[in-house]
Amino acid sequence: MFSLASCQLLNGTDCTVREPLYNVTFDFNALSSDLNHHVMSEENGERFFFNVCNNPQPGKNNQTEPRAYLVRDGRKITLGYEPHLQLNDGRLQFSFTGEPCGNGSHYMLDIILLCSYERTPADLRVIPHTPDQCRYFIFWDTPLACQPLPTGLDNKRCMVQDGTDRHVYNLLPLGGANHEISLPDETRFVVSVCKPVRYGHLTMCPPGSGVCLVNGTEYHDYGQAVPDPKIDPAGRLVMEMRSKTGNPCQNSLIVFECGREDGLETGPMYRGRKDNCTHEFVWRTALACRDTQPCSVTNPITGTRYDLGPLANRTYTLMSRDNRTYELGVCRIPASSRCPLDAGACEVTAKQSVGLGAISAELRYETTGAPYLLYRSGALCDATSGRRWETRLEFICETDPVEGGRTGAVAPPTVVENDDCQLVVHFETVLVCEPTLMACGAYNESTIDQYVDLTPLVDATRNYEARGGEQQGRRYFLNVCRPLVPQYGLSCRGGAAACEATFDGVTARNETTLGFPDVSLVVAGDTVLMKYLRGDPCPQDPVTNLSTTVAFHCQPAAGRGTPVLVEIEHDCHYRFDWATAVICPPDVNIPFEQSNCSIHNPATGSWIRLDNDGMLEKLSPCDKRPVVSVDYRTAAINLHYMVPNGANCSHTNGG
């Protein structure tokens, strides 16, 4: 048992602070950066800039530059010159105090450091605030705020294989947070699986504990975290956690049970003591379900079940850009296949077929990517290394807004890579779509009655290529509110919406995934922000994911427009600007010149004669002084005019 006096405030020195309960030193010097960290508020677009753990830099006239500031409406507000590292009841934070704010107070910024074992933690997050607020909070997830991981718990897995049917249970998605269970006596359990309980405010649990009992300011180890679950003699999926205290009545058992109710994860529930000693918990989760149906898998994040059975029993013939022909099946080998006996995919020529991997009905899912099938142990590919061919089929949600919705079970599959002993094929299919896709429109937070819709920019036939990376030999491909359209030679992870690649004149190389389309739009003022997160690990900062932000701006003459790379912040965050007419509000003040019956088109700057169009000439708008407006979203010019009663409207179907 460990106990700490309440409200104990400790100040750090040299960007380190020692935790008194367990004598653990937290060192945050790695958070220092040559450039400022910065984060944008989603609500109002204000930007916060700060730095920690580095020496202050002299500014103009040798005056010290602020280490934290806020940019609001073009004005720079100083939030502080010196970050103070503090530890208060388990809360780790950097505190800044800045310029006067009014009423005798000062602007303040608190950077709250949260323990995250993820190799690629979430982005910095600004807590919502109001313009008259003086104190601001930013959450920063970092492994540096965690206690050291015990040996065996630092790997990126948490699974067990059932020996009866070789089904693999992967519980790693459950290990992303602490779970609290309140008890009637006002004590509480804090539970974490796959990784130890995360150290934090009023959660100062003993190092390595997976189950911790908190009683006021006392923290008890009720079981050390284990790296993997196991199958017990009764066939149950369990985790047995034994306390370091040696007291058998401080051990815990977590039993995982299959639960698919609407994909809802309830978290652990306390059952009480087993045999009046071991503390038992039950956790109902879809991850504990045995997917006995082949060719199906459950999304562990949303609970949605994908069944690709309708794609089976059919031979798919594909032609790659380099004129090679492939045949493959999904989960089963079709009777019409020309592949070798057990091959799920093969390359076919006039004389023979070469197997590119044995068929498998085990549909897999990774939390960063798309559902996929993996066919391994194909024909020998490289005699020197002994490598054999394998095939990876990635299934991507098919969206086609042009036709008003999802149009079929599957679009023609596309070969995106066929070298280095691997064939990668992208399938677009509605069978792996979530019930709710990324919203491609939002109300303007500045003008609540204005709805901004990017749907006209969604392209189901091609990707957009951004300008700005040509000099570095890099190319950038994006789509809007949907995954990239499968494209030969572009093998970013299936489901990605932004991709960076090196172009060698023939095909793309060294593809890097820059994010996925699972965050809704933010509209404020005349700017629309679209974010793609969860990209590949950042080369300069492995604990950060690559991400993409696209800022759309109204420009009536731009048409659909083209994205332009503006900057790559810290080599991790890609920012694009996109001038487009699609988000411009309708223009209702379009000049009409009656003398020559023409209207001015603001998108092109030209005049359009209405009496040169056969249909318009029949409508005779020239003598009716029409009111003209432009709808940039639909790229339409609208004419409104009054028709006298009794006029012949037969040629307009009564319109």
XYZ file of C-alpha atoms in Angstrom:
655
model
C 0.000 0.000 0.000
C 1.259 3.463 -0.898
C -0.098 6.688 0.576
C 0.491 10.358 -0.189
C -0.542 13.490 1.646
C -3.378 15.201 -0.225
C -2.763 18.314 -2.347
C 1.002 17.920 -2.358
C 2.477 20.313 -4.945
C 5.986 19.635 -6.228
C 7.978 21.888 -8.547
C 10.312 20.414 -11.118
C 13.813 21.542 -12.035
C 15.620 21.280 -15.377
C 12.458 19.867 -16.931
C 12.405 16.894 -14.553
C 10.386 16.116 -11.454
C 10.675 13.232 -8.990
C 7.539 11.405 -7.968
C 7.782 10.827 -4.164
C 5.623 7.697 -3.821
C 7.699 5.381 -6.011
C 10.862 7.465 -6.488
C 10.209 7.692 -10.238
C 11.731 10.634 -12.120
C 9.762 12.085 -15.028
C 12.078 13.674 -17.596
C 10.435 15.879 -20.241
C 13.537 17.245 -21.956
C 12.642 15.284 -25.091
C 9.632 17.604 -25.537
C 11.964 20.460 -26.408
C 11.824 21.557 -30.025
C 13.855 23.875 -32.221
C 10.512 25.208 -33.419
C 7.470 26.124 -31.380
C 4.799 23.530 -30.771
C 1.489 24.862 -31.895
C -2.134 23.838 -31.894
C -5.260 25.418 -33.325
C -8.522 25.777 -31.458
C -11.246 23.975 -33.404
C -13.922 26.403 -32.200
C -12.525 29.709 -33.413
C -9.287 29.040 -35.298
C -7.111 30.747 -32.686
C -3.551 29.418 -32.569
C -1.533 28.645 -29.468
C 2.271 28.559 -29.726
C 4.548 27.339 -26.954
C 7.810 25.636 -26.175
C 9.141 23.861 -23.119
C 12.475 22.570 -21.854
C 14.622 24.801 -24.059
C 16.606 27.947 -23.355
C 14.741 31.224 -23.948
C 15.686 32.966 -27.186
C 16.443 36.714 -27.316
C 14.145 38.726 -29.538
C 14.269 42.276 -30.793
C 16.382 44.674 -28.739
C 17.682 41.634 -26.822
C 14.334 41.262 -25.094
C 13.309 37.735 -24.167
C 10.718 36.282 -26.508
C 7.619 34.771 -24.876
C 7.729 30.978 -24.624
C 3.941 30.762 -24.957
C 1.565 33.039 -26.814
C -1.843 33.146 -28.455
C -2.594 34.615 -31.883
C -6.099 36.102 -31.938
C -7.354 38.250 -34.819
C -3.769 38.962 -35.844
C -2.774 40.069 -32.335
C -0.100 38.243 -30.344
C -1.083 37.757 -26.693
C 1.741 36.727 -24.365
C 0.785 33.739 -22.223
C 4.127 33.318 -20.493
C 7.915 33.558 -20.607
C 8.888 30.624 -18.407
C 7.239 27.183 -18.181
C 6.970 25.890 -14.620
C 6.858 22.105 -14.361
C 4.592 20.980 -11.526
C 3.334 17.718 -10.046
C 0.124 18.052 -8.058
C -1.664 14.906 -6.820
C -0.460 13.038 -9.893
C -1.243 15.804 -12.381
C 1.840 16.719 -14.415
C 1.723 20.098 -16.097
C 3.668 23.045 -17.430
C 2.204 26.356 -16.228
C 2.730 29.746 -17.886
C 1.754 33.207 -16.619
C 1.603 36.021 -19.169
C 0.528 39.606 -19.725
C -2.316 41.309 -17.824
C -5.768 40.136 -18.807
C -7.931 42.607 -16.899
C -9.530 42.760 -13.456
C -6.104 42.373 -11.907
C -5.548 38.910 -13.413
C -3.068 37.652 -15.997
C -3.308 35.371 -18.992
C -2.346 31.811 -18.056
C -1.703 28.607 -19.984
C -1.590 25.119 -18.457
C -0.165 22.263 -20.536
C -1.581 19.096 -18.948
C 0.678 16.098 -19.625
C -1.248 12.837 -19.921
C 0.273 9.371 -19.900
C -0.139 7.554 -23.216
C 1.604 4.291 -24.057
C 0.733 4.706 -27.719
C 3.673 4.986 -30.070
C 1.638 7.596 -31.949
C -0.395 9.528 -29.342
C -3.292 11.820 -30.181
C -2.717 15.386 -31.313
C -2.527 18.271 -28.855
C -6.022 19.321 -27.796
C -7.215 22.777 -26.756
C -10.006 22.772 -24.177
C -12.934 24.892 -25.485
C -12.868 28.462 -24.230
C -14.583 31.821 -24.612
C -12.993 35.057 -25.935
C -13.152 36.723 -22.503
C -11.345 33.850 -20.798
C -7.925 34.460 -19.228
C -6.820 30.893 -18.488
C -6.414 28.205 -21.126
C -5.738 24.477 -21.012
C -4.060 22.168 -23.533
C -3.906 18.371 -23.198
C -0.701 16.685 -24.360
C -0.574 12.875 -24.551
C 2.978 11.569 -24.219
C 4.766 8.394 -23.042
C 7.057 10.660 -21.009
C 4.210 11.164 -18.507
C 4.047 7.406 -17.859
C 5.919 5.321 -15.340
C 8.492 2.990 -16.938
C 6.908 -0.050 -18.577
C 7.851 -3.396 -17.016
C 9.646 -5.909 -19.217
C 7.269 -7.678 -21.575
C 4.658 -4.924 -21.642
C 6.404 -2.703 -24.166
C 5.379 -4.679 -27.254
C 2.582 -3.740 -29.628
C 0.433 -6.829 -29.136
C -2.075 -8.295 -26.708
C -3.455 -11.519 -28.110
C -3.878 -15.247 -27.707
C -4.729 -18.026 -30.147
C -7.417 -20.519 -29.235
C -6.034 -23.994 -29.781
C -9.411 -25.478 -30.731
C -9.986 -23.532 -33.936
C -6.853 -21.346 -34.029
C -8.976 -18.216 -33.666
C -6.889 -15.215 -32.570
C -8.289 -12.907 -29.892
C -6.742 -9.440 -30.093
C -7.535 -7.267 -27.057
C -5.076 -4.468 -27.800
C -7.850 -1.965 -28.729
C -9.135 -2.261 -25.130
C -5.814 -1.068 -23.737
C -6.099 2.585 -24.684
C -7.396 4.021 -21.400
C -7.977 3.512 -17.677
C -11.390 2.255 -16.555
C -12.784 3.229 -13.151
C -15.303 1.224 -11.114
C -16.811 2.953 -8.076
C -17.680 0.835 -5.042
C -20.375 1.473 -2.377
C -17.779 2.264 0.315
C -16.490 5.210 -1.802
C -13.353 3.356 -2.819
C -12.750 2.656 -6.497
C -10.940 0.221 -8.738
C -8.864 1.480 -11.652
C -8.410 -1.200 -14.310
C -6.236 -1.337 -17.414
C -5.574 -4.279 -19.733
C -2.564 -4.982 -21.957
C -0.754 -2.029 -20.375
C -0.457 -0.849 -16.739
C -2.792 1.728 -15.243
C -1.828 5.143 -16.565
C -0.318 7.415 -13.936
C -2.288 10.635 -13.556
C -4.321 12.971 -11.389
C -5.580 11.063 -8.328
C -4.512 7.859 -10.083
C -1.034 7.372 -8.653
C -1.126 3.603 -8.771
C 1.903 1.384 -8.048
C 4.143 0.818 -11.093
C 3.049 -2.036 -13.325
C -0.360 -2.549 -11.712
C -3.209 -3.510 -14.023
C -5.792 -3.414 -11.227
C -5.454 -0.760 -8.547
C -7.679 -0.042 -5.539
C -7.856 3.640 -4.605
C -8.973 4.479 -1.077
C -8.683 8.225 -0.571
C -4.959 8.913 -0.874
C -3.994 5.234 -0.563
C -3.122 3.198 -3.657
C -3.078 -0.619 -3.553
C -1.687 -3.064 -6.108
C -4.436 -5.617 -6.832
C -2.675 -7.294 -9.730
C 0.206 -6.577 -12.077
C -0.633 -6.037 -15.755
C 0.060 -8.946 -18.117
C 0.995 -8.595 -21.805
C -1.508 -11.119 -23.205
C -4.770 -12.826 -22.271
C -5.001 -16.609 -22.078
C -7.560 -19.386 -22.437
C -8.248 -20.995 -19.057
C -9.076 -24.722 -18.570
C -12.793 -23.899 -18.813
C -12.253 -22.351 -22.254
C -12.778 -18.780 -21.032
C -10.790 -15.811 -22.294
C -9.164 -14.356 -19.166
C -6.385 -12.240 -17.727
C -4.918 -13.323 -14.403
C -3.205 -10.473 -12.566
C -1.145 -11.219 -9.468
C -0.187 -8.566 -6.941
C 3.460 -7.903 -6.157
C 2.523 -7.793 -2.481
C 2.303 -11.587 -2.409
C -1.128 -11.412 -0.771
C -3.325 -13.877 -2.732
C -6.421 -11.898 -1.768
C -5.062 -8.907 -3.678
C -4.998 -10.822 -6.969
C -7.526 -10.145 -9.744
C -9.151 -12.086 -12.571
C -10.763 -10.444 -15.619
C -13.123 -12.649 -17.643
C -13.838 -11.420 -21.180
C -17.235 -12.401 -22.575
C -18.619 -11.999 -26.073
C -20.832 -8.928 -26.381
C -22.045 -7.548 -29.692
C -24.923 -5.371 -28.508
C -24.748 -2.425 -30.912
C -20.969 -2.539 -30.690
C -21.193 -0.991 -27.226
C -18.154 -1.492 -25.009
C -19.344 -1.461 -21.391
C -15.905 -1.688 -19.826
C -15.110 -3.953 -16.865
C -17.695 -4.634 -14.142
C -16.842 -5.861 -10.648
C -18.351 -9.238 -9.718
C -16.896 -9.504 -6.240
C -14.531 -11.994 -4.667
C -14.080 -15.458 -6.080
C -13.699 -17.979 -3.250
C -13.744 -14.974 -0.892
C -10.287 -14.009 -2.111
C -9.505 -13.227 -5.773
C -11.277 -10.128 -7.103
C -13.192 -10.995 -10.273
C -14.251 -8.663 -13.077
C -16.284 -9.352 -16.220
C -15.799 -7.415 -19.453
C -18.286 -7.849 -22.301
C -16.754 -6.914 -25.642
C -17.038 -7.786 -29.328
C -13.323 -8.588 -29.258
C -14.083 -11.664 -27.157
C -16.420 -13.072 -29.808
C -15.226 -15.976 -31.888
C -15.803 -15.073 -35.527
C -16.819 -18.547 -36.619
C -18.238 -17.247 -39.888
C -15.436 -17.192 -42.464
C -14.756 -14.102 -44.515
C -16.058 -11.779 -41.788
C -14.599 -9.617 -39.049
C -15.828 -7.148 -36.441
C -14.455 -3.622 -36.308
C -13.135 -3.458 -32.719
C -13.584 0.316 -32.581
C -17.174 0.663 -33.816
C -18.508 -2.871 -33.386
C -19.635 -2.994 -37.030
C -19.424 -6.473 -38.508
C -18.119 -6.796 -42.059
C -19.161 -9.862 -44.071
C -17.450 -10.265 -47.445
C -19.179 -13.546 -48.260
C -21.068 -11.957 -51.202
C -17.709 -11.343 -52.921
C -16.714 -15.021 -52.817
C -17.345 -17.698 -55.482
C -16.234 -15.376 -58.239
C -13.014 -15.061 -60.214
C -11.672 -11.521 -60.460
C -9.427 -10.903 -63.466
C -7.214 -7.838 -63.184
C -4.811 -6.146 -65.557
C -2.029 -4.039 -64.068
C -0.593 -0.940 -65.673
C 2.459 -2.915 -66.784
C 0.183 -5.316 -68.728
C 0.403 -8.271 -66.360
C -2.734 -10.355 -65.833
C -3.857 -11.626 -62.432
C -6.694 -13.803 -61.205
C -7.863 -13.952 -57.618
C -10.716 -15.006 -55.387
C -12.046 -13.610 -52.120
C -11.907 -16.110 -49.230
C -12.635 -19.089 -51.505
C -11.160 -20.437 -54.740
C -13.778 -20.130 -57.493
C -14.399 -23.146 -59.711
C -13.416 -21.092 -62.756
C -9.996 -20.166 -61.378
C -6.917 -20.950 -63.452
C -4.668 -20.609 -60.383
C -2.687 -23.526 -58.915
C -4.531 -25.878 -56.591
C -4.527 -23.927 -53.285
C -3.704 -20.425 -54.546
C -6.060 -17.559 -53.819
C -4.262 -15.321 -56.320
C -1.993 -15.937 -59.271
C -0.363 -14.328 -62.270
C -1.656 -15.811 -65.510
C 0.206 -16.027 -68.815
C -0.525 -17.937 -72.002
C 1.630 -20.848 -70.835
C 1.238 -21.057 -67.062
C -0.064 -19.561 -63.838
C 2.124 -18.681 -60.851
C 0.596 -18.875 -57.373
C 0.922 -15.678 -55.339
C -0.340 -16.981 -51.999
C -2.480 -19.716 -50.461
C -6.190 -18.954 -50.087
C -7.408 -17.818 -46.654
C -10.865 -16.941 -45.333
C -9.483 -15.149 -42.262
C -10.553 -11.545 -42.740
C -8.383 -9.304 -40.557
C -8.746 -5.793 -39.255
C -6.191 -3.331 -37.943
C -7.167 -0.202 -36.031
C -5.030 1.864 -38.423
C -6.082 0.752 -41.863
C -8.763 -1.282 -43.606
C -10.085 -4.869 -43.447
C -7.808 -7.156 -45.425
C -7.092 -10.730 -46.500
C -3.536 -12.021 -46.572
C -2.574 -14.906 -48.846
C 0.887 -16.177 -47.906
C 3.379 -18.836 -49.067
C 3.035 -18.401 -52.800
C 5.582 -19.410 -55.418
C 9.263 -18.713 -54.811
C 9.971 -15.065 -55.564
C 13.631 -14.576 -54.623
C 15.877 -17.649 -54.655
C 18.657 -15.843 -52.779
C 16.578 -14.856 -49.751
C 13.991 -17.619 -50.039
C 11.141 -15.098 -50.048
C 7.846 -16.232 -51.500
C 5.061 -14.274 -53.116
C 2.175 -13.062 -50.993
C -1.026 -11.197 -51.811
C -2.775 -8.569 -49.714
C -6.380 -7.674 -50.567
C -7.467 -4.441 -48.861
C -11.173 -3.568 -48.777
C -12.123 0.117 -48.844
C -15.528 1.729 -48.368
C -16.979 2.591 -51.781
C -18.669 5.983 -52.019
C -20.137 7.484 -55.165
C -21.964 10.747 -54.492
C -22.344 11.418 -58.217
C -24.963 8.689 -58.433
C -26.640 9.770 -55.235
C -25.292 7.098 -52.952
C -23.629 3.729 -52.778
C -24.270 1.969 -56.020
C -23.187 -1.635 -55.779
C -21.483 -4.381 -53.854
C -18.034 -3.838 -55.325
C -16.265 -1.631 -57.853
C -13.642 -3.219 -60.144
C -10.594 -4.066 -57.990
C -7.316 -2.320 -58.753
C -3.724 -3.543 -58.630
C -1.784 -0.888 -56.712
C 1.502 -2.764 -56.267
C 3.047 -5.838 -57.881
C 6.726 -5.880 -57.006
C 9.030 -6.736 -54.101
C 7.371 -10.172 -53.829
C 3.981 -8.703 -52.967
C 0.758 -8.155 -54.891
C -1.467 -5.482 -53.311
C -5.030 -5.090 -54.565
C -7.593 -2.515 -53.448
C -11.285 -3.425 -53.486
C -13.880 -0.682 -53.152
C -17.074 -2.151 -51.715
C -20.070 -1.001 -49.692
C -19.692 -4.131 -47.566
C -17.039 -2.429 -45.406
C -18.745 0.952 -45.029
C -19.695 2.195 -41.584
C -23.358 3.147 -41.041
C -22.253 6.764 -40.625
C -19.533 8.093 -42.892
C -17.482 11.242 -42.417
C -19.777 14.257 -42.599
C -18.887 16.275 -45.695
C -20.799 19.356 -44.661
C -21.258 21.494 -41.568
C -22.942 24.649 -40.368
C -20.796 27.744 -40.184
C -19.993 28.440 -36.538
C -19.864 32.161 -37.317
C -23.126 32.213 -39.305
C -25.189 29.355 -37.959
C -27.770 29.399 -40.770
C -25.118 28.892 -43.471
C -24.482 25.263 -44.377
C -21.221 24.541 -46.184
C -21.120 21.369 -48.271
C -17.992 19.882 -49.861
C -19.850 17.016 -51.531
C -19.297 18.441 -55.060
C -15.550 17.973 -54.509
C -15.847 14.294 -53.602
C -14.473 12.374 -56.578
C -15.126 8.646 -56.926
C -13.200 8.340 -60.208
C -9.868 10.043 -59.586
C -7.709 11.594 -56.885
C -6.573 15.194 -56.647
C -2.856 15.856 -56.973
C -1.668 18.847 -54.981
C 0.831 21.376 -56.221
C 3.863 22.372 -54.204
C 6.033 19.283 -53.861
C 7.538 19.155 -57.342
C 10.939 20.626 -56.470
C 11.524 18.006 -53.770
C 10.473 15.204 -56.102
C 7.433 14.490 -53.950
C 3.834 14.105 -55.069
C 0.747 14.500 -52.912
C -2.588 12.813 -53.590
C -5.813 13.658 -51.755
C -9.512 13.071 -51.937
C -12.318 14.832 -50.106
C -14.308 13.157 -47.311
C -13.508 9.693 -48.653
C -10.582 7.315 -49.138
C -8.284 7.668 -52.107
C -9.477 6.044 -55.307
C -7.324 2.929 -55.893
C -4.549 3.874 -58.283
C -1.802 1.706 -59.753
C 1.577 2.410 -58.201
C 0.077 4.235 -55.214
C 0.077 1.794 -52.310
C -0.628 3.871 -49.234
C -2.595 1.955 -46.613
C -6.090 1.010 -47.682
C -8.637 3.603 -46.611
C -6.157 6.503 -46.505
C -7.420 9.852 -47.812
C -4.029 11.559 -48.220
C -0.775 10.079 -49.478
C 2.768 11.316 -50.124
C 5.019 9.522 -52.613
C 8.273 9.855 -54.512
C 7.807 9.683 -58.279
C 10.570 8.065 -60.332
C 9.071 8.988 -63.690
C 7.154 5.725 -64.020
C 5.514 4.930 -60.711
C 5.243 6.134 -57.125
C 7.739 4.922 -54.519
C 8.142 5.229 -50.749
C 4.456 5.929 -50.172
C 3.580 7.546 -46.851
C 0.057 7.598 -45.421
C -0.893 11.099 -44.252
C -4.263 10.355 -42.642
C -7.720 8.787 -42.793
C -11.142 10.410 -43.408
C -12.803 9.958 -40.029
C -13.004 13.502 -38.593
C -15.890 15.828 -39.451
C -15.432 19.272 -40.979
C -15.026 22.487 -39.020
C -16.436 25.681 -40.552
C -15.627 29.082 -39.079
C -15.983 32.364 -40.922
C -14.834 32.000 -44.519
C -12.615 28.967 -43.857
C -13.495 25.282 -43.983
C -11.039 22.911 -42.276
C -10.830 19.226 -43.154
C -8.511 17.036 -41.069
C -7.143 13.583 -41.782
C -5.488 11.959 -38.741
C -3.827 8.624 -37.800
C -1.215 8.655 -40.563
C 2.104 6.817 -40.452
C 4.525 7.561 -37.580
C 6.348 10.862 -38.036
C 10.034 10.244 -38.948
C 11.216 13.175 -36.819
C 8.990 12.364 -33.840
C 7.991 8.675 -33.669
C 5.460 9.319 -30.887
C 3.412 11.510 -33.251
C 1.206 10.477 -36.174
C 1.418 12.229 -39.505
C -1.694 14.294 -40.162
C -3.187 16.469 -42.881
C -5.174 19.690 -42.640
C -6.812 21.171 -45.733
C -8.082 24.754 -45.497
C -10.716 25.562 -48.134
C -11.234 29.206 -49.110
C -13.907 30.793 -51.261
C -12.693 31.976 -54.677
C -15.518 32.363 -57.229
C -13.240 32.122 -60.273
C -11.449 28.960 -59.105
C -14.052 26.389 -60.133
C -13.403 23.141 -58.246
C -9.858 24.312 -57.630
C -6.688 22.401 -56.774
C -5.011 21.808 -53.388
C -1.632 23.450 -52.797
C 0.916 22.302 -50.214
C 1.642 25.267 -47.948
C 3.931 23.828 -45.280
C 4.987 20.715 -43.414
C 5.129 21.621 -39.743
C 7.910 19.844 -37.854
C 7.986 17.290 -40.702
C 4.808 15.810 -39.200
C 1.773 17.947 -40.031
C 0.932 18.659 -43.663
C -1.063 21.800 -44.433
C -2.773 22.442 -47.755
C -4.726 25.437 -49.029
C -7.536 24.901 -51.499
C -9.181 27.834 -53.247
C -12.530 26.719 -54.653
C -15.839 28.179 -55.759
C -17.774 25.273 -54.244
C -17.941 26.802 -50.755
C -18.768 30.332 -51.904
C -22.221 31.561 -50.847
C -24.691 32.168 -53.693
C -24.218 35.481 -55.500
C -27.588 37.166 -55.965
C -26.349 40.440 -57.458
C -25.482 39.371 -60.993
C -25.741 42.229 -63.521
C -28.230 41.847 -66.406
C -27.742 44.013 -69.499
C -31.101 44.347 -71.256
C -29.704 46.127 -74.324
C -27.992 42.971 -75.579
C -29.775 40.447 -73.307
C -26.626 39.310 -71.526
C -25.597 38.493 -67.970
C -22.219 38.723 -66.304
C -20.600 35.468 -65.145
C -18.457 36.332 -62.096
C -16.719 32.951 -62.194
C -15.182 33.642 -65.616
C -15.446 37.423 -65.836
C -17.249 37.121 -69.179
C -20.716 38.070 -70.437
C -23.232 35.439 -71.570
C -25.803 36.220 -74.287
C -29.183 34.732 -73.410
C -30.620 35.120 -76.917
C -28.002 32.804 -78.456
C -29.325 29.714 -76.688
C -32.209 27.886 -78.351
C -33.974 26.856 -75.157
C -33.514 30.232 -73.484
C -34.736 32.001 -76.614
C -37.995 30.030 -76.413
C -38.422 31.192 -72.818
C -38.022 34.824 -73.978
C -36.296 36.123 -70.829
C -34.801 39.202 -72.484
C -37.798 41.511 -72.072
C -38.716 40.294 -68.591
C -35.791 41.791 -66.625
C -34.765 38.527 -64.943
C -33.128 38.461 -61.541
C -29.924 36.465 -61.911
C -28.047 34.515 -59.242
C -25.134 32.080 -59.216
C -25.066 28.889 -57.148
C -21.373 28.047 -56.922
C -21.993 24.717 -55.226
C -23.849 23.332 -58.252
C -22.051 25.572 -60.793
C -25.440 26.862 -61.968
C -26.709 30.272 -63.095
C -30.344 30.769 -62.074
C -32.811 33.098 -63.823
C -35.912 34.287 -61.971
C -38.622 36.309 -63.691
C -42.389 36.768 -63.647
C -44.636 35.308 -66.357
C -48.016 37.038 -66.905
C -51.134 34.981 -66.232
C -52.322 33.086 -69.283
C -48.891 32.901 -70.845
C -48.092 29.758 -72.755
C -45.882 27.584 -70.529
C -46.244 24.365 -72.500
C -42.648 24.348 -73.665
C -41.412 24.459 -70.053
C -43.740 21.716 -68.843
C -45.605 24.298 -66.827
C -42.431 25.521 -65.069
